[in-house]
XYZ file of C-alpha atoms in Angstrom:
619
model
C 49.187 98.710 57.411
C 46.971 98.976 60.511
C 47.695 100.781 63.756
C 47.639 104.084 61.896
C 45.056 106.491 60.481
C 47.309 107.756 57.657
C 46.508 111.277 58.827
C 48.958 113.885 60.110
C 47.296 117.049 61.401
C 49.196 120.201 60.408
C 48.256 123.412 62.197
C 49.498 126.743 60.861
C 49.549 129.185 63.746
C 50.346 132.174 61.518
C 47.010 132.135 59.705
C 45.040 129.876 62.088
C 44.476 127.224 59.466
C 44.824 123.471 59.504
C 45.054 120.666 56.976
C 45.580 116.925 56.738
C 48.825 115.460 55.464
C 48.003 111.946 54.264
C 51.093 109.821 53.586
C 51.093 106.417 51.924
C 51.640 103.221 53.873
C 55.229 102.948 52.647
C 56.099 106.134 54.518
C 54.887 104.523 57.752
C 56.674 101.243 57.023
C 59.911 103.137 56.439
C 59.775 105.463 59.457
C 57.206 103.709 61.758
C 56.196 106.690 63.940
C 57.411 108.866 66.804
C 60.913 110.197 66.347
C 61.327 108.269 63.098
C 58.616 110.109 61.191
C 59.522 113.345 62.965
C 63.183 113.116 61.940
C 62.229 112.540 58.286
C 59.743 115.418 58.221
C 62.053 118.010 59.786
C 64.951 116.799 57.615
C 62.862 117.416 54.520
C 61.071 120.582 55.552
C 63.224 122.676 57.901
C 65.577 124.822 55.786
C 69.289 124.829 56.586
C 69.485 128.423 57.813
C 66.372 128.176 59.980
C 66.539 129.873 63.356
C 65.313 127.211 65.832
C 63.195 129.941 67.417
C 61.913 131.276 64.108
C 58.561 130.545 62.478
C 60.140 128.241 59.860
C 60.986 125.649 62.491
C 58.422 122.903 62.968
C 57.220 121.391 66.221
C 56.222 117.790 65.587
C 54.486 115.458 68.049
C 53.652 111.779 67.661
C 53.375 108.471 69.455
C 53.504 105.432 67.177
C 51.573 102.406 65.921
C 51.319 101.003 69.467
C 50.032 104.260 70.993
C 46.840 103.720 72.930
C 46.500 99.964 72.368
C 46.044 97.236 74.974
C 49.679 96.469 75.716
C 52.086 97.481 78.499
C 53.040 101.168 78.675
C 51.863 102.378 75.272
C 51.684 106.036 76.274
C 55.009 107.470 75.105
C 55.124 110.497 72.795
C 57.970 112.219 70.943
C 58.389 115.926 70.224
C 60.818 116.700 67.387
C 62.275 119.993 66.126
C 65.477 121.793 65.275
C 66.866 122.306 68.758
C 67.446 125.793 70.178
C 69.660 124.199 72.837
C 72.132 122.804 70.298
C 71.242 124.112 66.844
C 71.096 120.507 65.611
C 68.594 117.669 65.662
C 66.390 117.705 68.735
C 63.736 115.482 70.221
C 62.248 114.842 73.629
C 59.986 112.117 74.907
C 57.112 112.361 77.380
C 54.800 109.858 79.013
C 51.291 110.447 80.238
C 48.220 110.188 78.013
C 48.499 112.816 75.288
C 49.942 110.512 72.614
C 47.122 107.976 72.866
C 44.571 110.834 72.937
C 45.960 112.187 69.655
C 45.509 108.716 68.190
C 41.920 108.574 69.499
C 41.261 111.935 67.823
C 42.127 110.269 64.514
C 45.687 111.494 63.902
C 49.062 109.762 63.790
C 51.023 112.948 64.326
C 50.593 116.665 64.958
C 52.732 119.430 63.438
C 52.705 123.087 64.434
C 53.920 125.496 61.759
C 54.489 129.260 61.714
C 53.888 131.464 64.754
C 50.759 133.006 66.207
C 50.496 136.795 66.397
C 49.420 136.601 70.044
C 49.476 134.017 72.850
C 47.278 131.128 71.755
C 45.679 127.908 72.949
C 44.826 125.326 70.282
C 41.972 122.912 71.053
C 41.695 119.689 69.055
C 38.362 117.975 69.640
C 38.303 115.101 67.141
C 37.862 116.872 63.771
C 37.129 120.286 65.282
C 40.131 122.601 65.607
C 39.740 125.936 67.394
C 42.104 128.748 68.344
C 41.648 130.664 71.585
C 43.458 133.599 73.115
C 45.935 132.698 75.848
C 46.556 136.281 76.926
C 45.022 135.560 80.341
C 47.367 132.574 80.789
C 50.601 134.238 79.662
C 53.055 134.483 82.540
C 51.382 131.764 84.586
C 53.168 128.643 85.758
C 52.586 125.244 84.221
C 50.488 123.838 87.075
C 48.067 126.756 87.219
C 47.796 126.883 83.423
C 46.930 123.214 83.094
C 44.407 123.376 85.939
C 42.640 126.407 84.431
C 42.349 124.675 81.073
C 41.160 121.416 82.623
C 38.485 123.340 84.515
C 37.397 125.210 81.388
C 37.549 122.431 78.792
C 36.857 119.333 80.856
C 38.940 116.691 82.530
C 38.733 114.412 79.491
C 41.041 116.722 77.503
C 44.732 115.889 77.538
C 46.753 119.101 77.725
C 50.334 120.225 77.066
C 51.571 123.578 78.364
C 54.647 125.754 78.743
C 55.639 127.964 81.661
C 57.472 131.300 81.888
C 60.709 129.686 80.660
C 59.063 128.693 77.382
C 57.512 132.126 76.980
C 60.929 133.749 77.475
C 62.508 131.369 74.927
C 64.870 129.836 77.465
C 66.871 127.179 75.619
C 66.183 124.534 78.282
C 62.413 125.101 78.434
C 60.264 121.977 78.517
C 56.696 121.055 77.628
C 54.627 119.842 80.582
C 51.691 117.455 80.472
C 49.553 115.731 83.092
C 50.729 117.887 86.026
C 54.287 116.639 86.161
C 55.307 114.825 82.994
C 57.818 116.728 80.878
C 59.236 116.604 77.399
C 62.292 118.097 79.000
C 65.288 117.969 76.715
C 66.621 119.982 73.733
C 64.452 123.080 74.322
C 61.185 121.890 72.805
C 59.327 124.233 75.192
C 61.206 127.216 73.774
C 60.096 126.244 70.260
C 56.510 126.097 71.505
C 56.997 129.517 73.110
C 58.500 130.958 69.931
C 55.235 130.083 68.217
C 53.241 131.944 70.890
C 51.626 128.619 71.719
C 50.930 128.586 75.447
C 49.073 125.297 75.386
C 47.213 122.781 73.285
C 44.474 120.374 74.318
C 43.317 117.149 72.671
C 40.194 115.024 73.055
C 39.353 112.040 70.868
C 36.518 109.571 70.546
C 37.792 107.341 67.754
C 39.418 103.965 68.056
C 42.747 102.634 66.852
C 42.543 100.441 63.746
C 44.043 97.081 64.742
C 44.780 94.180 62.400
C 43.800 91.427 64.841
C 41.861 92.668 67.891
C 41.293 89.207 69.360
C 44.987 88.341 69.182
C 45.877 91.724 70.701
C 43.529 91.132 73.625
C 45.046 87.737 74.315
C 48.663 88.815 73.809
C 48.086 91.975 75.815
C 46.778 89.976 78.778
C 49.823 87.719 78.622
C 52.173 90.681 78.352
C 50.730 92.394 81.435
C 50.838 89.113 83.383
C 54.437 88.635 82.280
C 55.377 92.090 83.612
C 53.680 91.457 86.963
C 55.458 88.110 87.324
C 58.970 89.439 86.732
C 61.278 89.254 89.774
C 62.067 92.960 89.479
C 58.430 94.065 89.681
C 58.122 94.173 93.467
C 61.645 95.506 93.894
C 61.588 98.301 91.320
C 58.055 99.690 91.357
C 57.863 101.189 94.898
C 60.652 103.759 94.356
C 60.643 104.087 90.569
C 63.773 105.596 89.061
C 64.784 107.084 92.438
C 65.653 103.526 93.451
C 68.888 103.548 91.422
C 70.415 106.393 93.463
C 72.344 104.150 95.871
C 73.675 101.967 93.072
C 74.930 104.873 90.959
C 76.636 106.413 93.992
C 78.195 103.115 95.051
C 79.803 102.547 91.638
C 81.209 106.078 91.652
C 79.081 107.569 88.874
C 76.872 110.032 90.788
C 77.375 113.639 89.588
C 78.401 115.773 92.538
C 79.326 119.452 92.808
C 79.042 120.206 89.079
C 80.588 116.853 88.126
C 83.721 117.691 90.133
C 83.444 114.262 91.703
C 81.319 111.145 91.414
C 80.325 110.287 94.964
C 77.932 112.176 97.267
C 78.486 111.244 100.936
C 74.984 112.463 101.866
C 73.168 110.480 99.186
C 71.081 108.600 101.772
C 69.268 111.860 102.516
C 67.996 112.065 98.922
C 67.762 108.448 97.767
C 64.778 106.261 96.957
C 64.383 105.161 100.556
C 64.227 108.802 101.686
C 61.541 109.482 99.099
C 59.562 106.390 100.106
C 59.758 106.989 103.850
C 59.440 110.773 104.057
C 57.547 112.360 101.201
C 55.817 109.779 98.976
C 52.018 109.988 98.869
C 50.998 107.765 95.938
C 52.168 106.175 92.706
C 51.357 107.564 89.303
C 51.562 105.735 85.995
C 51.284 106.686 82.355
C 48.784 105.177 79.929
C 48.494 101.372 80.363
C 51.552 101.240 82.633
C 51.958 98.108 84.792
C 54.923 99.610 86.696
C 54.105 103.201 87.715
C 57.461 104.967 88.123
C 55.795 108.327 88.811
C 55.735 109.227 92.493
C 53.479 111.978 93.827
C 55.213 113.553 96.793
C 54.249 116.060 99.468
C 57.247 118.007 100.689
C 57.408 120.656 103.392
C 60.298 122.659 104.800
C 61.851 126.063 105.295
C 63.461 128.160 102.581
C 66.224 130.235 104.184
C 67.170 133.194 102.002
C 69.708 135.277 103.873
C 68.002 136.640 106.950
C 64.569 135.812 105.541
C 62.836 132.488 106.121
C 59.621 131.164 104.651
C 57.956 127.797 104.842
C 57.052 125.776 101.782
C 54.686 122.883 101.171
C 54.265 121.459 97.700
C 52.766 118.514 95.869
C 54.958 117.411 92.997
C 55.478 114.401 90.787
C 58.944 113.258 91.735
C 61.704 113.689 92.265
C 62.826 110.957 89.903
C 66.452 109.886 89.593
C 67.674 112.512 87.122
C 66.381 115.331 89.315
C 67.875 113.718 92.414
C 71.216 113.521 90.597
C 71.364 116.938 88.926
C 69.473 119.096 91.436
C 70.476 116.997 94.437
C 74.035 115.695 94.178
C 75.225 118.054 91.467
C 74.097 121.109 93.489
C 74.843 119.316 96.800
C 71.284 119.636 98.101
C 71.174 117.016 100.870
C 67.463 116.890 101.705
C 64.800 115.004 99.784
C 62.271 117.675 100.797
C 64.481 120.418 99.363
C 65.147 118.475 96.153
C 61.381 118.012 95.778
C 60.797 121.741 96.283
C 63.442 122.668 93.690
C 61.811 120.077 91.413
C 58.455 121.826 91.876
C 59.944 125.281 91.187
C 61.617 124.172 87.947
C 58.536 122.242 86.809
C 56.280 125.238 87.402
C 58.683 127.543 85.563
C 58.742 125.016 82.730
C 62.467 124.172 82.897
C 64.216 120.868 82.282
C 65.579 119.720 85.656
C 68.528 117.910 84.005
C 69.817 120.985 82.185
C 68.520 123.189 84.999
C 70.576 121.367 87.645
C 73.612 121.502 85.363
C 73.339 125.219 84.696
C 72.753 126.108 88.349
C 75.796 124.045 89.392
C 77.860 125.627 86.597
C 76.884 129.108 87.807
C 77.720 128.228 91.410
C 81.164 127.005 90.393
C 81.732 130.103 88.268
C 80.950 132.223 91.339
C 83.204 130.084 93.494
C 86.112 130.367 91.023
C 85.695 134.103 90.439
C 84.431 133.838 86.864
C 81.262 135.594 88.022
C 81.127 138.270 90.681
C 78.799 138.701 93.606
C 77.547 141.923 91.993
C 76.302 139.935 88.988
C 73.874 138.081 91.251
C 72.513 141.137 93.033
C 75.015 140.889 95.881
C 73.740 137.509 97.026
C 75.836 134.871 98.765
C 75.199 131.888 96.508
C 76.741 128.524 97.275
C 76.497 124.784 96.768
C 74.200 123.024 99.219
C 71.869 126.005 99.586
C 68.265 125.639 98.415
C 67.722 129.402 98.181
C 70.655 129.654 95.753
C 69.133 126.966 93.505
C 65.696 128.616 93.577
C 67.090 132.114 92.899
C 69.179 130.979 89.924
C 66.271 128.924 88.531
C 63.993 131.961 88.648
C 66.398 134.425 87.000
C 67.162 131.857 84.282
C 63.480 131.196 83.557
C 62.731 134.927 83.467
C 65.980 135.888 81.678
C 66.803 138.436 84.352
C 70.337 139.776 84.756
C 72.983 137.093 84.425
C 70.118 134.627 83.983
C 69.690 135.948 80.454
C 73.031 134.356 79.514
C 72.599 131.223 81.608
C 69.238 130.692 79.869
C 71.148 129.699 76.726
C 72.900 126.755 78.348
C 76.372 126.077 79.715
C 78.092 125.918 76.316
C 77.054 129.407 75.209
C 77.361 130.832 78.740
C 80.949 129.565 78.998
C 81.809 131.086 75.620
C 80.498 134.432 76.853
C 81.974 134.252 80.366
C 85.460 133.119 79.293
C 88.111 132.802 82.034
C 88.410 129.044 81.532
C 84.731 128.544 82.376
C 84.508 126.043 79.499
C 86.243 123.716 81.951
C 83.165 123.768 84.174
C 80.593 123.453 81.355
C 79.481 119.821 81.263
C 77.830 119.157 77.890
C 78.216 117.460 74.524
C 77.052 119.300 71.410
C 75.565 121.981 73.660
C 73.221 119.689 75.619
C 73.959 119.400 79.322
C 74.877 115.892 80.494
C 72.376 113.752 82.354
C 72.994 112.013 85.656
C 75.727 109.428 85.126
C 79.461 110.165 85.301
C 81.650 108.607 82.616
C 85.247 109.003 83.776
C 85.193 105.427 85.032
C 82.634 104.077 82.559
C 83.897 103.990 78.945
C 80.670 102.730 77.361
C 78.599 105.379 79.140
C 81.090 108.084 78.180
C 80.936 106.974 74.544
C 77.128 106.903 74.704
C 77.082 110.547 75.828
C 79.650 111.515 73.185
C 77.682 110.019 70.308
C 74.047 110.516 71.354
C 72.251 112.210 68.485
C 70.738 115.003 70.599
C 73.741 115.641 72.857
C 74.747 114.229 76.243
C 71.573 112.338 77.142
C 71.341 108.870 78.650
C 68.184 107.585 77.003
C 69.872 106.676 73.704
C 72.176 104.137 75.333
C 72.114 103.550 79.086
C 75.404 101.701 78.754
C 76.677 102.045 82.310
C 75.199 98.679 83.283
C 77.353 97.108 80.558
C 80.422 98.864 81.980
C 79.746 97.310 85.366
C 78.864 93.892 83.943
C 82.054 93.427 81.897
C 84.416 95.687 83.869
C 85.058 99.417 83.814
C 88.640 98.891 82.632
C 87.531 96.928 79.562
C 87.336 98.822 76.258
C 86.990 96.017 73.725
C 83.408 95.430 72.614
C 82.013 98.603 74.147
C 81.593 100.577 70.900
C 79.636 97.615 69.529
C 77.437 97.572 72.631
C 76.751 101.310 72.423
C 75.689 100.990 68.785
C 73.441 98.045 69.671
C 71.750 100.018 72.449
C 71.413 103.090 70.231
C 69.345 100.948 67.876
C 67.257 99.177 70.525
C 66.319 102.026 72.838
C 65.205 104.677 70.295
C 62.969 102.168 68.539
C 60.658 102.258 71.540
C 60.151 105.961 70.744
C 59.111 104.989 67.224
C 56.582 102.417 68.432
C 55.128 104.788 71.046
C 55.838 102.726 74.145
C 58.049 102.845 77.223
C 61.350 100.975 77.467
C 61.400 100.640 81.259
C 59.564 97.298 81.272
C 62.451 95.880 79.241
C 65.165 97.757 81.132
C 63.971 97.264 84.700
C 61.900 94.078 84.578
C 63.562 92.130 81.813
C 60.357 92.043 79.746
C 61.673 90.256 76.674
C 62.399 92.218 73.498
C 60.815 89.394 71.503
C 57.409 90.578 72.727
C 57.616 93.774 70.698
C 57.691 92.355 67.151
C 54.756 90.159 68.173
C 52.753 93.130 69.498
C 53.731 95.343 66.577
C 52.733 92.758 63.983
C 49.425 91.941 65.706
C 48.507 95.638 65.712
C 49.773 96.542 62.237
C 49.329 93.335 60.272
C 52.973 93.563 59.184
C 55.535 90.765 59.471
C 58.591 92.532 60.817
C 61.308 90.641 62.638
C 63.391 92.176 65.403
C 66.233 92.442 62.874
C 63.932 94.427 60.555
C 63.137 96.792 63.408
C 66.806 97.321 64.203
C 67.512 98.090 60.547
C 64.808 100.769 60.623
C 66.215 102.178 63.856
C 69.693 102.319 62.321
C 68.206 104.209 59.381
C 66.742 106.826 61.714
C 69.978 107.156 63.696
C 71.888 107.856 60.507
C 69.252 110.343 59.381
C 69.487 112.315 62.625
C 73.292 112.309 62.232
C 72.847 113.712 58.749
C 70.620 116.480 60.128
C 73.689 117.724 62.026
C 75.849 117.400 58.911
C 73.291 119.356 56.896
C 72.636 122.136 59.422
C 75.944 122.651 61.254
C 78.944 123.782 59.153
C 82.074 121.851 60.062
C 80.191 119.166 61.949
C 82.254 116.084 62.669
C 84.487 114.295 65.129
C 85.213 117.304 67.349
C 81.490 117.543 68.153
C 81.662 114.063 69.695
C 84.288 115.063 72.244
C 83.651 115.154 76.007
C 83.917 118.354 78.071
C 87.408 119.320 79.363
C 86.740 118.272 82.971
C 86.079 114.719 81.827
C 89.426 114.556 79.999
C 91.737 116.577 82.202
C 90.701 115.843 85.809
C 91.008 112.616 87.741
C 87.987 111.797 89.887
C 89.087 113.068 93.318
C 86.936 111.035 95.738
C 84.793 107.935 96.136
C 84.891 104.526 94.420
C 86.156 106.028 91.139
C 88.916 108.112 92.757
C 91.957 108.497 90.515
C 90.075 107.502 87.363
C 89.668 109.132 83.978
C 89.779 107.918 80.387
C 92.891 108.908 78.437
C 92.605 110.821 75.186
C 94.238 107.849 73.467
C 91.470 105.556 74.666
C 88.757 108.083 73.822
C 90.095 108.284 70.288
C 90.185 104.501 70.071
C 86.559 104.309 71.235
C 85.487 106.844 68.595
C 87.502 105.190 65.826
C 85.971 101.817 66.552
C 82.476 103.285 66.991
C 82.684 105.020 63.597
C 83.973 101.810 62.029
C 81.079 99.776 63.442
C 78.614 102.394 62.216
C 80.100 102.574 58.704
C 81.062 106.235 59.104
C 84.347 107.846 58.107
C 87.093 108.893 60.545
C 85.402 112.284 60.950
C 82.166 110.646 62.058
C 80.251 111.304 58.821
C 78.088 108.543 57.297
C 79.626 107.259 54.097
C 77.721 107.278 50.787
C 77.710 103.481 50.903
C 76.102 103.426 54.336
C 73.457 105.956 53.333
C 72.540 103.998 50.211
C 72.464 100.727 52.179
C 69.920 102.261 54.579
C 67.716 103.834 51.909
C 68.984 107.349 52.652
C 70.261 108.258 49.198
C 68.250 111.498 49.398
C 70.870 112.631 51.960
C 73.796 112.248 49.556
C 73.736 115.889 48.311
C 74.117 117.062 51.913
C 77.449 115.249 52.291
C 78.925 118.129 50.277
């Protein structure tokens, strides 16, 4: 099998050693790359009682067989670990250039083991691995850290860093790369921080072994031309993901005021047009991207903090849609400049803006409802719609100061500690805060959040378009569609490429088996790929079964607000999904998947997928 080096670099931070893990080709055929190989490795090697922030947890990073080759958007990289945010399976995906650079250095994947005795930077320069002190970087923000290392090592190194949130083991800490790209979800930055790993840098000079280089060159040219010719190219590229803001608001799915409602009347102040007209400076794309969704913005304004005012001016990549939704609408910030500034603050602290926006909004509602007192936030007047409130809460969370020490562990744990019905305001599934699409009037999207294998994240099945296409009141066929999407979308993470060309442009799925087979020399059909993806989805489900006592159906249930409250305003006013219908959706979903009524894969399903090694963990 081509497209791989058959080399996984394992770095032990405890004793500053490294070694090669050379798997046979069958391992790669079975798990492909990215999250597939990562899920298998952590399933096998992370013990059941492992503390996600302990040295026994692994931090795995990999692209896939398509990483770094001449094809559209082959720059995606997965980080995999046992998640501190949820305690279960965790992964997060990042764009940029670091995945291809790892491939050019001669490795298919990178695994960090153990924990360094002091803050450390690891430098991977082809076959040369060195360990440097990061004491002088500890406490610095992500932007300054990456710039210092670029200046010291050279601009040709690709670098990943954490900020203060990762150092303080905040459960929503992210890993930043390329001055604005984040592996944001599931707390991967906290795992990096727990290992005293402030940053790692990679430079490679090797090529990617390709089965048919001439065919790849020709097919790659056609694939890029195909992307440029799609009708959606001119429409989608200028605003990137921010361009969906109007649509999500108009269908009544835009999270507003801690998911209290689904329509933000001031959305035009923070939408894609506002970004394009007021703050956008240039586009930014990942490796080999024909449709650069990254938007470098310059935002200026005034931060009013009580009687004190100070001006701000920042350069930041973004804000993209999820930040607009969770920091904008969900916290009721009605200025694109202010959303961009909050985006910059969270990025520099090294915090996921999806979970960050959720937690800030949760805290604001807890203050509003009397769950928290003014004294617990140093006597401050915190409120929705106030940038200073968002910035203050972000900073105390990232630094684990005062009440921020509890909020740093996410809304699920914070609500358990706060009590007083605050669980009602905690919007999460399995402990992961929900991303920026409301589901009370979108059954497929609600089911996608309920059953996503890392918690309430949209990238496993962005099913809301199906809800709109067939009707939000239709339930039949939606579990089948969610399962289909949960097989299609994660397979991109295994190949090491971006799904947006398919999602936004309609770049045909049939292109991917062709590209994969040209690179690897294999003869996989799309059906073969979906079978492999189903195998991985069942394996990640079994990670939860193995690691979380009592795991089952109750873990797939939406938060109380989504069940008990009708949407009060906007296009979805008066809507929610009944418990009867939610149970029907789960029953049918489990049936389609071949799982039992408790949501556990059956022995027959595991054996069918080549997962018989999981059978002992069913007990």
